[in-house]
């Protein structure tokens, strides 16, 4: 065991213990008192159900994270990385083909191990609490489509990275950064038009009060929309969602049919206002910028790590190679990723608060969004008392109580400070926070 091995092992164990500590605290927090503003969300029977749901999910998470790490350590210390490497090398193909087969083998094994986890989560846990609408047929079709998509989309990118590192010398990391940035941006265009329709049906929303209300709001905040679509989310789950896709004038709003069923028009417009807030406050662009910066840092560090024989020795890999280096470096990144993800989650929660604020300001009140969020949370049996440490590690959105409290404050501010400002004016005047 060299320095690399010790550092990676410590990081993996630390990550697991932090996760388990958060789970344990979260389970204990289930017994604490419900925040005042949410006390009427559930009746006692349904509250017990919500707690049982949180317990079931947390316990399942504990089991899977322990098993995951045990499997990884087993593979590592049984010399699995070297064994696979030797087997693939024996085929005597070029560096790109060898690398692709090495990745395909690991990726396939990983996906096969995830299948029982996803099956249990869908057909046992989600089903027990009445959320599951996925048929076994849809489940298998999703798995097959996902694997095919990973091969079609991932293989060319990986091949490009392997080829560049094989040929381009010391500047390879720069070219790889460029290539993967192009890839990431391209995916934003291809995703909504080609990939999402593979998994769901998008139908234009029927003419009527809801569509008119949505388009009127979009016009008022000067958010150009090409169309409003209904997505058949109900074929997988009863849980609702809303999002928009595309850029500029070709932006489309997509509403899950489950959401339309659960909310009234005012609440739906408020939920959409929140989504539009993400675009108006430039969260989408910021997220993209961060992801691109992260890619650059990762490729630069990778180019340094590949020089170190210690990394390969740590995983008992006899012959250093680019493909093995990529995988091992991914594992070595664990502590960086853990720290980064805490920061990114905090940023995401800040963005969610800003999108809520945007919705409250542009719809004139936080009340419809509060009502929508409450209804969605009640439907999805959401946990009303998550532990702050659990929130810190895992929550991309602030807990419901925090959001309701903040929205209530903005509602008061709008009422007391009302000057009859129009929706668009509110947006423009608040549209340029120091960024
Ligand atoms: Zn959001």
PDB file of C-alpha atoms in Angstrom, residues 26-314:
ATOM      1  CA  UNK A  26     -31.804  12.148   9.564  1.00  0.00           C
ATOM      2  CA  UNK A  27     -33.532   9.091  11.003  1.00  0.00           C
ATOM      3  CA  UNK A  28     -33.312  10.545  14.519  1.00  0.00           C
ATOM      4  CA  UNK A  29     -34.630  13.916  13.328  1.00  0.00           C
ATOM      5  CA  UNK A  30     -37.851  12.216  12.194  1.00  0.00           C
ATOM      6  CA  UNK A  31     -39.038  12.318  15.796  1.00  0.00           C
ATOM      7  CA  UNK A  32     -38.577  16.096  16.183  1.00  0.00           C
ATOM      8  CA  UNK A  33     -41.521  18.491  16.097  1.00  0.00           C
ATOM      9  CA  UNK A  34     -42.956  19.616  12.773  1.00  0.00           C
ATOM     10  CA  UNK A  35     -42.302  23.289  11.885  1.00  0.00           C
ATOM     11  CA  UNK A  36     -45.341  25.459  12.682  1.00  0.00           C
ATOM     12  CA  UNK A  37     -46.054  26.446   9.054  1.00  0.00           C
ATOM     13  CA  UNK A  38     -46.335  22.786   8.000  1.00  0.00           C
ATOM     14  CA  UNK A  39     -48.323  21.411  10.918  1.00  0.00           C
ATOM     15  CA  UNK A  40     -51.509  21.040   8.868  1.00  0.00           C
ATOM     16  CA  UNK A  41     -49.842  19.436   5.835  1.00  0.00           C
ATOM     17  CA  UNK A  42     -50.609  15.863   6.868  1.00  0.00           C
ATOM     18  CA  UNK A  43     -53.235  14.266   9.054  1.00  0.00           C
ATOM     19  CA  UNK A  44     -51.676  12.013  11.742  1.00  0.00           C
ATOM     20  CA  UNK A  45     -52.121   8.853   9.655  1.00  0.00           C
ATOM     21  CA  UNK A  46     -50.497  10.349   6.573  1.00  0.00           C
ATOM     22  CA  UNK A  47     -47.709  11.865   8.666  1.00  0.00           C
ATOM     23  CA  UNK A  48     -46.871   8.388   9.961  1.00  0.00           C
ATOM     24  CA  UNK A  49     -46.783   7.223   6.351  1.00  0.00           C
ATOM     25  CA  UNK A  50     -44.439  10.056   5.330  1.00  0.00           C
ATOM     26  CA  UNK A  51     -42.091   9.134   8.159  1.00  0.00           C
ATOM     27  CA  UNK A  52     -42.224   5.457   7.224  1.00  0.00           C
ATOM     28  CA  UNK A  53     -41.340   6.450   3.642  1.00  0.00           C
ATOM     29  CA  UNK A  54     -38.354   8.527   4.781  1.00  0.00           C
ATOM     30  CA  UNK A  55     -37.223   5.644   6.998  1.00  0.00           C
ATOM     31  CA  UNK A  56     -37.529   3.055   4.229  1.00  0.00           C
ATOM     32  CA  UNK A  57     -35.568   5.182   1.760  1.00  0.00           C
ATOM     33  CA  UNK A  58     -32.836   6.078   4.224  1.00  0.00           C
ATOM     34  CA  UNK A  59     -32.347   2.471   5.340  1.00  0.00           C
ATOM     35  CA  UNK A  60     -32.175   1.322   1.737  1.00  0.00           C
ATOM     36  CA  UNK A  61     -29.601   4.059   1.037  1.00  0.00           C
ATOM     37  CA  UNK A  62     -27.480   2.825   3.954  1.00  0.00           C
ATOM     38  CA  UNK A  63     -27.492  -0.755   2.653  1.00  0.00           C
ATOM     39  CA  UNK A  64     -26.634   0.213  -0.939  1.00  0.00           C
ATOM     40  CA  UNK A  65     -23.797   2.573  -0.004  1.00  0.00           C
ATOM     41  CA  UNK A  66     -22.168  -0.040   2.263  1.00  0.00           C
ATOM     42  CA  UNK A  67     -22.545  -2.793  -0.368  1.00  0.00           C
ATOM     43  CA  UNK A  68     -21.238  -0.480  -3.132  1.00  0.00           C
ATOM     44  CA  UNK A  69     -18.072   0.322  -1.236  1.00  0.00           C
ATOM     45  CA  UNK A  70     -17.543  -3.315  -0.185  1.00  0.00           C
ATOM     46  CA  UNK A  71     -17.774  -4.422  -3.841  1.00  0.00           C
ATOM     47  CA  UNK A  72     -15.362  -1.728  -4.972  1.00  0.00           C
ATOM     48  CA  UNK A  73     -12.814  -2.574  -2.267  1.00  0.00           C
ATOM     49  CA  UNK A  74     -13.207  -6.295  -3.016  1.00  0.00           C
ATOM     50  CA  UNK A  75     -12.515  -5.706  -6.721  1.00  0.00           C
ATOM     51  CA  UNK A  76      -9.603  -3.402  -5.916  1.00  0.00           C
ATOM     52  CA  UNK A  77      -7.800  -5.652  -3.412  1.00  0.00           C
ATOM     53  CA  UNK A  78      -8.446  -8.828  -5.392  1.00  0.00           C
ATOM     54  CA  UNK A  79      -6.433  -7.206  -8.186  1.00  0.00           C
ATOM     55  CA  UNK A  80      -9.504  -6.821 -10.405  1.00  0.00           C
ATOM     56  CA  UNK A  81      -8.252  -3.732 -12.239  1.00  0.00           C
ATOM     57  CA  UNK A  82      -5.029  -5.480 -13.284  1.00  0.00           C
ATOM     58  CA  UNK A  83      -6.833  -8.716 -14.183  1.00  0.00           C
ATOM     59  CA  UNK A  84      -9.248  -6.868 -16.476  1.00  0.00           C
ATOM     60  CA  UNK A  85      -6.403  -4.837 -17.969  1.00  0.00           C
ATOM     61  CA  UNK A  86      -4.381  -7.965 -18.778  1.00  0.00           C
ATOM     62  CA  UNK A  87      -7.419  -9.677 -20.325  1.00  0.00           C
ATOM     63  CA  UNK A  88      -8.179  -6.699 -22.578  1.00  0.00           C
ATOM     64  CA  UNK A  89      -4.509  -6.251 -23.557  1.00  0.00           C
ATOM     65  CA  UNK A  90      -4.350  -9.911 -24.590  1.00  0.00           C
ATOM     66  CA  UNK A  91      -6.687  -9.022 -27.484  1.00  0.00           C
ATOM     67  CA  UNK A  92      -3.767  -6.987 -28.905  1.00  0.00           C
ATOM     68  CA  UNK A  93      -5.846  -4.129 -30.279  1.00  0.00           C
ATOM     69  CA  UNK A  94      -4.774  -0.493 -30.603  1.00  0.00           C
ATOM     70  CA  UNK A  95      -4.794   1.891 -27.595  1.00  0.00           C
ATOM     71  CA  UNK A  96      -8.219   3.355 -28.433  1.00  0.00           C
ATOM     72  CA  UNK A  97      -9.991   0.016 -28.954  1.00  0.00           C
ATOM     73  CA  UNK A  98      -8.308  -1.477 -25.879  1.00  0.00           C
ATOM     74  CA  UNK A  99      -9.419   1.489 -23.794  1.00  0.00           C
ATOM     75  CA  UNK A 100     -12.990   1.333 -25.109  1.00  0.00           C
ATOM     76  CA  UNK A 101     -13.314  -2.369 -24.264  1.00  0.00           C
ATOM     77  CA  UNK A 102     -11.834  -1.782 -20.795  1.00  0.00           C
ATOM     78  CA  UNK A 103     -14.416   0.953 -20.134  1.00  0.00           C
ATOM     79  CA  UNK A 104     -17.262  -1.026 -21.670  1.00  0.00           C
ATOM     80  CA  UNK A 105     -16.529  -3.991 -19.388  1.00  0.00           C
ATOM     81  CA  UNK A 106     -16.437  -1.834 -16.247  1.00  0.00           C
ATOM     82  CA  UNK A 107     -19.488   0.184 -17.332  1.00  0.00           C
ATOM     83  CA  UNK A 108     -21.527  -2.908 -18.100  1.00  0.00           C
ATOM     84  CA  UNK A 109     -20.619  -4.553 -14.788  1.00  0.00           C
ATOM     85  CA  UNK A 110     -21.565  -1.349 -12.955  1.00  0.00           C
ATOM     86  CA  UNK A 111     -24.927  -1.116 -14.732  1.00  0.00           C
ATOM     87  CA  UNK A 112     -25.713  -4.777 -14.056  1.00  0.00           C
ATOM     88  CA  UNK A 113     -25.029  -4.245 -10.355  1.00  0.00           C
ATOM     89  CA  UNK A 114     -27.283  -1.133 -10.332  1.00  0.00           C
ATOM     90  CA  UNK A 115     -30.219  -3.033 -11.854  1.00  0.00           C
ATOM     91  CA  UNK A 116     -31.318  -4.896  -8.698  1.00  0.00           C
ATOM     92  CA  UNK A 117     -30.963  -1.643  -6.726  1.00  0.00           C
ATOM     93  CA  UNK A 118     -33.211   0.233  -9.142  1.00  0.00           C
ATOM     94  CA  UNK A 119     -35.628  -2.675  -9.280  1.00  0.00           C
ATOM     95  CA  UNK A 120     -36.001  -2.765  -5.492  1.00  0.00           C
ATOM     96  CA  UNK A 121     -36.351   0.987  -5.259  1.00  0.00           C
ATOM     97  CA  UNK A 122     -39.034   1.082  -8.001  1.00  0.00           C
ATOM     98  CA  UNK A 123     -41.061  -2.071  -7.423  1.00  0.00           C
ATOM     99  CA  UNK A 124     -40.689  -2.466  -3.666  1.00  0.00           C
ATOM    100  CA  UNK A 125     -40.185   0.902  -1.966  1.00  0.00           C
ATOM    101  CA  UNK A 126     -41.919   3.298  -4.376  1.00  0.00           C
ATOM    102  CA  UNK A 127     -44.652   0.716  -5.004  1.00  0.00           C
ATOM    103  CA  UNK A 128     -45.296   0.155  -1.278  1.00  0.00           C
ATOM    104  CA  UNK A 129     -46.053   3.867  -0.850  1.00  0.00           C
ATOM    105  CA  UNK A 130     -48.189   4.039  -3.983  1.00  0.00           C
ATOM    106  CA  UNK A 131     -45.879   6.142  -6.167  1.00  0.00           C
ATOM    107  CA  UNK A 132     -44.823   3.596  -8.734  1.00  0.00           C
ATOM    108  CA  UNK A 133     -46.498   3.551 -12.156  1.00  0.00           C
ATOM    109  CA  UNK A 134     -43.574   1.909 -13.990  1.00  0.00           C
ATOM    110  CA  UNK A 135     -44.397  -1.455 -15.563  1.00  0.00           C
ATOM    111  CA  UNK A 136     -41.644  -4.100 -15.726  1.00  0.00           C
ATOM    112  CA  UNK A 137     -41.767  -3.597 -19.487  1.00  0.00           C
ATOM    113  CA  UNK A 138     -40.997   0.145 -19.172  1.00  0.00           C
ATOM    114  CA  UNK A 139     -38.292  -0.675 -16.622  1.00  0.00           C
ATOM    115  CA  UNK A 140     -36.449  -3.006 -19.008  1.00  0.00           C
ATOM    116  CA  UNK A 141     -37.002  -0.726 -22.001  1.00  0.00           C
ATOM    117  CA  UNK A 142     -35.489   2.174 -20.001  1.00  0.00           C
ATOM    118  CA  UNK A 143     -32.489   0.050 -19.021  1.00  0.00           C
ATOM    119  CA  UNK A 144     -31.885  -1.056 -22.632  1.00  0.00           C
ATOM    120  CA  UNK A 145     -32.313   2.458 -24.031  1.00  0.00           C
ATOM    121  CA  UNK A 146     -30.020   3.869 -21.332  1.00  0.00           C
ATOM    122  CA  UNK A 147     -27.267   1.354 -22.112  1.00  0.00           C
ATOM    123  CA  UNK A 148     -27.573   1.926 -25.863  1.00  0.00           C
ATOM    124  CA  UNK A 149     -27.493   5.674 -25.372  1.00  0.00           C
ATOM    125  CA  UNK A 150     -24.409   5.464 -23.120  1.00  0.00           C
ATOM    126  CA  UNK A 151     -22.671   3.439 -25.840  1.00  0.00           C
ATOM    127  CA  UNK A 152     -23.741   5.732 -28.704  1.00  0.00           C
ATOM    128  CA  UNK A 153     -23.014   9.001 -26.893  1.00  0.00           C
ATOM    129  CA  UNK A 154     -20.198   7.976 -24.537  1.00  0.00           C
ATOM    130  CA  UNK A 155     -18.077   5.820 -26.853  1.00  0.00           C
ATOM    131  CA  UNK A 156     -17.212   8.542 -29.405  1.00  0.00           C
ATOM    132  CA  UNK A 157     -16.274  10.981 -26.619  1.00  0.00           C
ATOM    133  CA  UNK A 158     -14.122   8.392 -24.859  1.00  0.00           C
ATOM    134  CA  UNK A 159     -12.512   7.379 -28.131  1.00  0.00           C
ATOM    135  CA  UNK A 160     -11.671  11.025 -28.795  1.00  0.00           C
ATOM    136  CA  UNK A 161     -10.115  11.450 -25.333  1.00  0.00           C
ATOM    137  CA  UNK A 162      -8.066   8.252 -25.657  1.00  0.00           C
ATOM    138  CA  UNK A 163      -6.934   9.244 -29.153  1.00  0.00           C
ATOM    139  CA  UNK A 164      -5.959  12.782 -28.100  1.00  0.00           C
ATOM    140  CA  UNK A 165      -3.962  11.603 -25.075  1.00  0.00           C
ATOM    141  CA  UNK A 166      -2.256   8.999 -27.271  1.00  0.00           C
ATOM    142  CA  UNK A 167      -1.165  11.552 -29.892  1.00  0.00           C
ATOM    143  CA  UNK A 168      -1.127  15.100 -28.555  1.00  0.00           C
ATOM    144  CA  UNK A 169       1.637  15.007 -25.936  1.00  0.00           C
ATOM    145  CA  UNK A 170       1.772  17.533 -23.112  1.00  0.00           C
ATOM    146  CA  UNK A 171      -1.117  19.681 -24.407  1.00  0.00           C
ATOM    147  CA  UNK A 172      -3.516  16.754 -24.605  1.00  0.00           C
ATOM    148  CA  UNK A 173      -5.474  17.912 -21.567  1.00  0.00           C
ATOM    149  CA  UNK A 174      -6.250  21.235 -23.308  1.00  0.00           C
ATOM    150  CA  UNK A 175      -7.558  19.525 -26.446  1.00  0.00           C
ATOM    151  CA  UNK A 176      -9.598  17.123 -24.324  1.00  0.00           C
ATOM    152  CA  UNK A 177     -11.069  20.046 -22.430  1.00  0.00           C
ATOM    153  CA  UNK A 178     -12.049  21.666 -25.720  1.00  0.00           C
ATOM    154  CA  UNK A 179     -13.540  18.465 -27.105  1.00  0.00           C
ATOM    155  CA  UNK A 180     -15.568  17.680 -23.990  1.00  0.00           C
ATOM    156  CA  UNK A 181     -16.811  21.279 -23.758  1.00  0.00           C
ATOM    157  CA  UNK A 182     -18.107  21.065 -27.324  1.00  0.00           C
ATOM    158  CA  UNK A 183     -19.682  17.755 -26.411  1.00  0.00           C
ATOM    159  CA  UNK A 184     -21.366  19.196 -23.307  1.00  0.00           C
ATOM    160  CA  UNK A 185     -22.770  22.186 -25.185  1.00  0.00           C
ATOM    161  CA  UNK A 186     -23.911  19.942 -28.047  1.00  0.00           C
ATOM    162  CA  UNK A 187     -25.756  17.724 -25.573  1.00  0.00           C
ATOM    163  CA  UNK A 188     -27.851  20.715 -24.448  1.00  0.00           C
ATOM    164  CA  UNK A 189     -29.210  20.970 -27.977  1.00  0.00           C
ATOM    165  CA  UNK A 190     -29.509  17.270 -28.732  1.00  0.00           C
ATOM    166  CA  UNK A 191     -30.952  16.264 -25.355  1.00  0.00           C
ATOM    167  CA  UNK A 192     -34.408  17.880 -25.555  1.00  0.00           C
ATOM    168  CA  UNK A 193     -35.013  17.128 -29.243  1.00  0.00           C
ATOM    169  CA  UNK A 194     -33.551  13.632 -29.608  1.00  0.00           C
ATOM    170  CA  UNK A 195     -32.908  12.042 -26.231  1.00  0.00           C
ATOM    171  CA  UNK A 196     -35.879  13.009 -24.022  1.00  0.00           C
ATOM    172  CA  UNK A 197     -38.490  11.901 -26.608  1.00  0.00           C
ATOM    173  CA  UNK A 198     -36.921   8.416 -26.468  1.00  0.00           C
ATOM    174  CA  UNK A 199     -38.175   8.085 -22.902  1.00  0.00           C
ATOM    175  CA  UNK A 200     -41.370  10.153 -22.834  1.00  0.00           C
ATOM    176  CA  UNK A 201     -44.133  11.347 -25.104  1.00  0.00           C
ATOM    177  CA  UNK A 202     -44.405  15.121 -25.570  1.00  0.00           C
ATOM    178  CA  UNK A 203     -47.807  16.383 -26.703  1.00  0.00           C
ATOM    179  CA  UNK A 204     -48.828  20.015 -27.217  1.00  0.00           C
ATOM    180  CA  UNK A 205     -50.912  21.207 -24.259  1.00  0.00           C
ATOM    181  CA  UNK A 206     -54.589  21.535 -25.227  1.00  0.00           C
ATOM    182  CA  UNK A 207     -55.916  25.051 -25.859  1.00  0.00           C
ATOM    183  CA  UNK A 208     -57.695  26.519 -22.864  1.00  0.00           C
ATOM    184  CA  UNK A 209     -57.411  28.486 -19.647  1.00  0.00           C
ATOM    185  CA  UNK A 210     -54.161  26.847 -18.475  1.00  0.00           C
ATOM    186  CA  UNK A 211     -52.288  27.356 -21.734  1.00  0.00           C
ATOM    187  CA  UNK A 212     -53.477  30.964 -21.978  1.00  0.00           C
ATOM    188  CA  UNK A 213     -52.407  31.680 -18.396  1.00  0.00           C
ATOM    189  CA  UNK A 214     -48.954  30.202 -19.021  1.00  0.00           C
ATOM    190  CA  UNK A 215     -48.391  32.108 -22.258  1.00  0.00           C
ATOM    191  CA  UNK A 216     -49.674  35.350 -20.712  1.00  0.00           C
ATOM    192  CA  UNK A 217     -47.204  34.971 -17.837  1.00  0.00           C
ATOM    193  CA  UNK A 218     -44.315  34.139 -20.222  1.00  0.00           C
ATOM    194  CA  UNK A 219     -45.138  37.258 -22.272  1.00  0.00           C
ATOM    195  CA  UNK A 220     -45.312  39.416 -19.144  1.00  0.00           C
ATOM    196  CA  UNK A 221     -41.796  38.404 -18.032  1.00  0.00           C
ATOM    197  CA  UNK A 222     -40.535  38.530 -21.631  1.00  0.00           C
ATOM    198  CA  UNK A 223     -39.639  34.887 -21.802  1.00  0.00           C
ATOM    199  CA  UNK A 224     -40.044  33.741 -25.407  1.00  0.00           C
ATOM    200  CA  UNK A 225     -41.654  30.305 -25.638  1.00  0.00           C
ATOM    201  CA  UNK A 226     -42.100  28.173 -28.728  1.00  0.00           C
ATOM    202  CA  UNK A 227     -44.679  25.846 -27.246  1.00  0.00           C
ATOM    203  CA  UNK A 228     -46.147  24.291 -24.122  1.00  0.00           C
ATOM    204  CA  UNK A 229     -46.055  20.494 -23.914  1.00  0.00           C
ATOM    205  CA  UNK A 230     -47.588  17.820 -21.759  1.00  0.00           C
ATOM    206  CA  UNK A 231     -45.227  14.951 -20.819  1.00  0.00           C
ATOM    207  CA  UNK A 232     -46.520  11.504 -19.891  1.00  0.00           C
ATOM    208  CA  UNK A 233     -44.666  11.325 -16.553  1.00  0.00           C
ATOM    209  CA  UNK A 234     -47.524   9.182 -15.219  1.00  0.00           C
ATOM    210  CA  UNK A 235     -46.152   6.148 -17.051  1.00  0.00           C
ATOM    211  CA  UNK A 236     -43.370   5.953 -14.432  1.00  0.00           C
ATOM    212  CA  UNK A 237     -44.438   7.687 -11.235  1.00  0.00           C
ATOM    213  CA  UNK A 238     -47.236   9.665  -9.615  1.00  0.00           C
ATOM    214  CA  UNK A 239     -44.734  12.401  -8.697  1.00  0.00           C
ATOM    215  CA  UNK A 240     -44.987  15.659 -10.654  1.00  0.00           C
ATOM    216  CA  UNK A 241     -42.419  17.854 -12.369  1.00  0.00           C
ATOM    217  CA  UNK A 242     -42.092  20.835 -14.716  1.00  0.00           C
ATOM    218  CA  UNK A 243     -39.190  22.072 -16.788  1.00  0.00           C
ATOM    219  CA  UNK A 244     -38.333  23.869 -19.964  1.00  0.00           C
ATOM    220  CA  UNK A 245     -35.925  22.874 -22.672  1.00  0.00           C
ATOM    221  CA  UNK A 246     -34.050  24.541 -25.492  1.00  0.00           C
ATOM    222  CA  UNK A 247     -32.556  27.994 -25.870  1.00  0.00           C
ATOM    223  CA  UNK A 248     -33.580  31.468 -27.021  1.00  0.00           C
ATOM    224  CA  UNK A 249     -36.720  31.519 -29.115  1.00  0.00           C
ATOM    225  CA  UNK A 250     -36.947  27.745 -29.441  1.00  0.00           C
ATOM    226  CA  UNK A 251     -37.603  27.269 -25.710  1.00  0.00           C
ATOM    227  CA  UNK A 252     -40.337  24.821 -24.842  1.00  0.00           C
ATOM    228  CA  UNK A 253     -42.144  24.445 -21.568  1.00  0.00           C
ATOM    229  CA  UNK A 254     -42.842  20.879 -20.502  1.00  0.00           C
ATOM    230  CA  UNK A 255     -45.344  19.953 -17.794  1.00  0.00           C
ATOM    231  CA  UNK A 256     -45.741  16.460 -16.387  1.00  0.00           C
ATOM    232  CA  UNK A 257     -49.324  15.254 -16.724  1.00  0.00           C
ATOM    233  CA  UNK A 258     -49.120  14.293 -13.032  1.00  0.00           C
ATOM    234  CA  UNK A 259     -48.371  17.917 -12.106  1.00  0.00           C
ATOM    235  CA  UNK A 260     -51.316  19.225 -14.130  1.00  0.00           C
ATOM    236  CA  UNK A 261     -53.552  16.743 -12.330  1.00  0.00           C
ATOM    237  CA  UNK A 262     -52.362  17.778  -8.861  1.00  0.00           C
ATOM    238  CA  UNK A 263     -52.275  21.591  -9.163  1.00  0.00           C
ATOM    239  CA  UNK A 264     -54.642  24.396 -10.113  1.00  0.00           C
ATOM    240  CA  UNK A 265     -53.879  26.995 -12.782  1.00  0.00           C
ATOM    241  CA  UNK A 266     -52.469  29.645 -10.412  1.00  0.00           C
ATOM    242  CA  UNK A 267     -50.229  27.086  -8.719  1.00  0.00           C
ATOM    243  CA  UNK A 268     -49.012  25.723 -12.056  1.00  0.00           C
ATOM    244  CA  UNK A 269     -48.141  29.190 -13.308  1.00  0.00           C
ATOM    245  CA  UNK A 270     -46.239  29.804 -10.055  1.00  0.00           C
ATOM    246  CA  UNK A 271     -44.270  26.559 -10.451  1.00  0.00           C
ATOM    247  CA  UNK A 272     -43.423  27.560 -14.026  1.00  0.00           C
ATOM    248  CA  UNK A 273     -42.508  31.055 -12.832  1.00  0.00           C
ATOM    249  CA  UNK A 274     -39.969  29.372 -10.550  1.00  0.00           C
ATOM    250  CA  UNK A 275     -38.529  27.410 -13.499  1.00  0.00           C
ATOM    251  CA  UNK A 276     -38.387  30.535 -15.660  1.00  0.00           C
ATOM    252  CA  UNK A 277     -36.691  32.274 -12.721  1.00  0.00           C
ATOM    253  CA  UNK A 278     -33.782  29.845 -13.103  1.00  0.00           C
ATOM    254  CA  UNK A 279     -33.248  31.012 -16.681  1.00  0.00           C
ATOM    255  CA  UNK A 280     -33.852  34.704 -15.926  1.00  0.00           C
ATOM    256  CA  UNK A 281     -31.401  34.683 -13.019  1.00  0.00           C
ATOM    257  CA  UNK A 282     -28.851  32.984 -15.301  1.00  0.00           C
ATOM    258  CA  UNK A 283     -28.611  29.823 -13.186  1.00  0.00           C
ATOM    259  CA  UNK A 284     -28.551  27.624 -16.273  1.00  0.00           C
ATOM    260  CA  UNK A 285     -25.626  29.504 -17.806  1.00  0.00           C
ATOM    261  CA  UNK A 286     -23.792  29.591 -14.456  1.00  0.00           C
ATOM    262  CA  UNK A 287     -24.206  25.846 -14.027  1.00  0.00           C
ATOM    263  CA  UNK A 288     -22.807  25.315 -17.502  1.00  0.00           C
ATOM    264  CA  UNK A 289     -19.833  27.609 -16.825  1.00  0.00           C
ATOM    265  CA  UNK A 290     -19.027  25.760 -13.606  1.00  0.00           C
ATOM    266  CA  UNK A 291     -19.236  22.384 -15.311  1.00  0.00           C
ATOM    267  CA  UNK A 292     -16.840  23.561 -18.047  1.00  0.00           C
ATOM    268  CA  UNK A 293     -14.376  24.989 -15.500  1.00  0.00           C
ATOM    269  CA  UNK A 294     -14.535  21.714 -13.571  1.00  0.00           C
ATOM    270  CA  UNK A 295     -13.776  19.737 -16.750  1.00  0.00           C
ATOM    271  CA  UNK A 296     -10.677  21.835 -17.371  1.00  0.00           C
ATOM    272  CA  UNK A 297      -9.402  21.277 -13.823  1.00  0.00           C
ATOM    273  CA  UNK A 298     -10.116  17.541 -14.014  1.00  0.00           C
ATOM    274  CA  UNK A 299      -8.246  17.074 -17.316  1.00  0.00           C
ATOM    275  CA  UNK A 300      -5.293  19.092 -16.054  1.00  0.00           C
ATOM    276  CA  UNK A 301      -5.062  17.039 -12.846  1.00  0.00           C
ATOM    277  CA  UNK A 302      -5.490  13.875 -14.900  1.00  0.00           C
ATOM    278  CA  UNK A 303      -2.505  14.787 -17.060  1.00  0.00           C
ATOM    279  CA  UNK A 304      -0.420  15.154 -13.871  1.00  0.00           C
ATOM    280  CA  UNK A 305      -1.729  11.947 -12.293  1.00  0.00           C
ATOM    281  CA  UNK A 306      -0.942   9.888 -15.403  1.00  0.00           C
ATOM    282  CA  UNK A 307       2.739  10.672 -14.888  1.00  0.00           C
ATOM    283  CA  UNK A 308       2.702   9.051 -11.460  1.00  0.00           C
ATOM    284  CA  UNK A 309       3.457   5.340 -11.345  1.00  0.00           C
ATOM    285  CA  UNK A 310       2.287   5.380  -7.732  1.00  0.00           C
ATOM    286  CA  UNK A 311      -1.346   5.701  -8.835  1.00  0.00           C
ATOM    287  CA  UNK A 312      -1.123   2.468 -10.846  1.00  0.00           C
ATOM    288  CA  UNK A 313       0.847   0.685  -8.131  1.00  0.00           C
ATOM    289  CA  UNK A 314      -1.857   1.631  -5.598  1.00  0.00           C
TER     290      UNK A 314
END
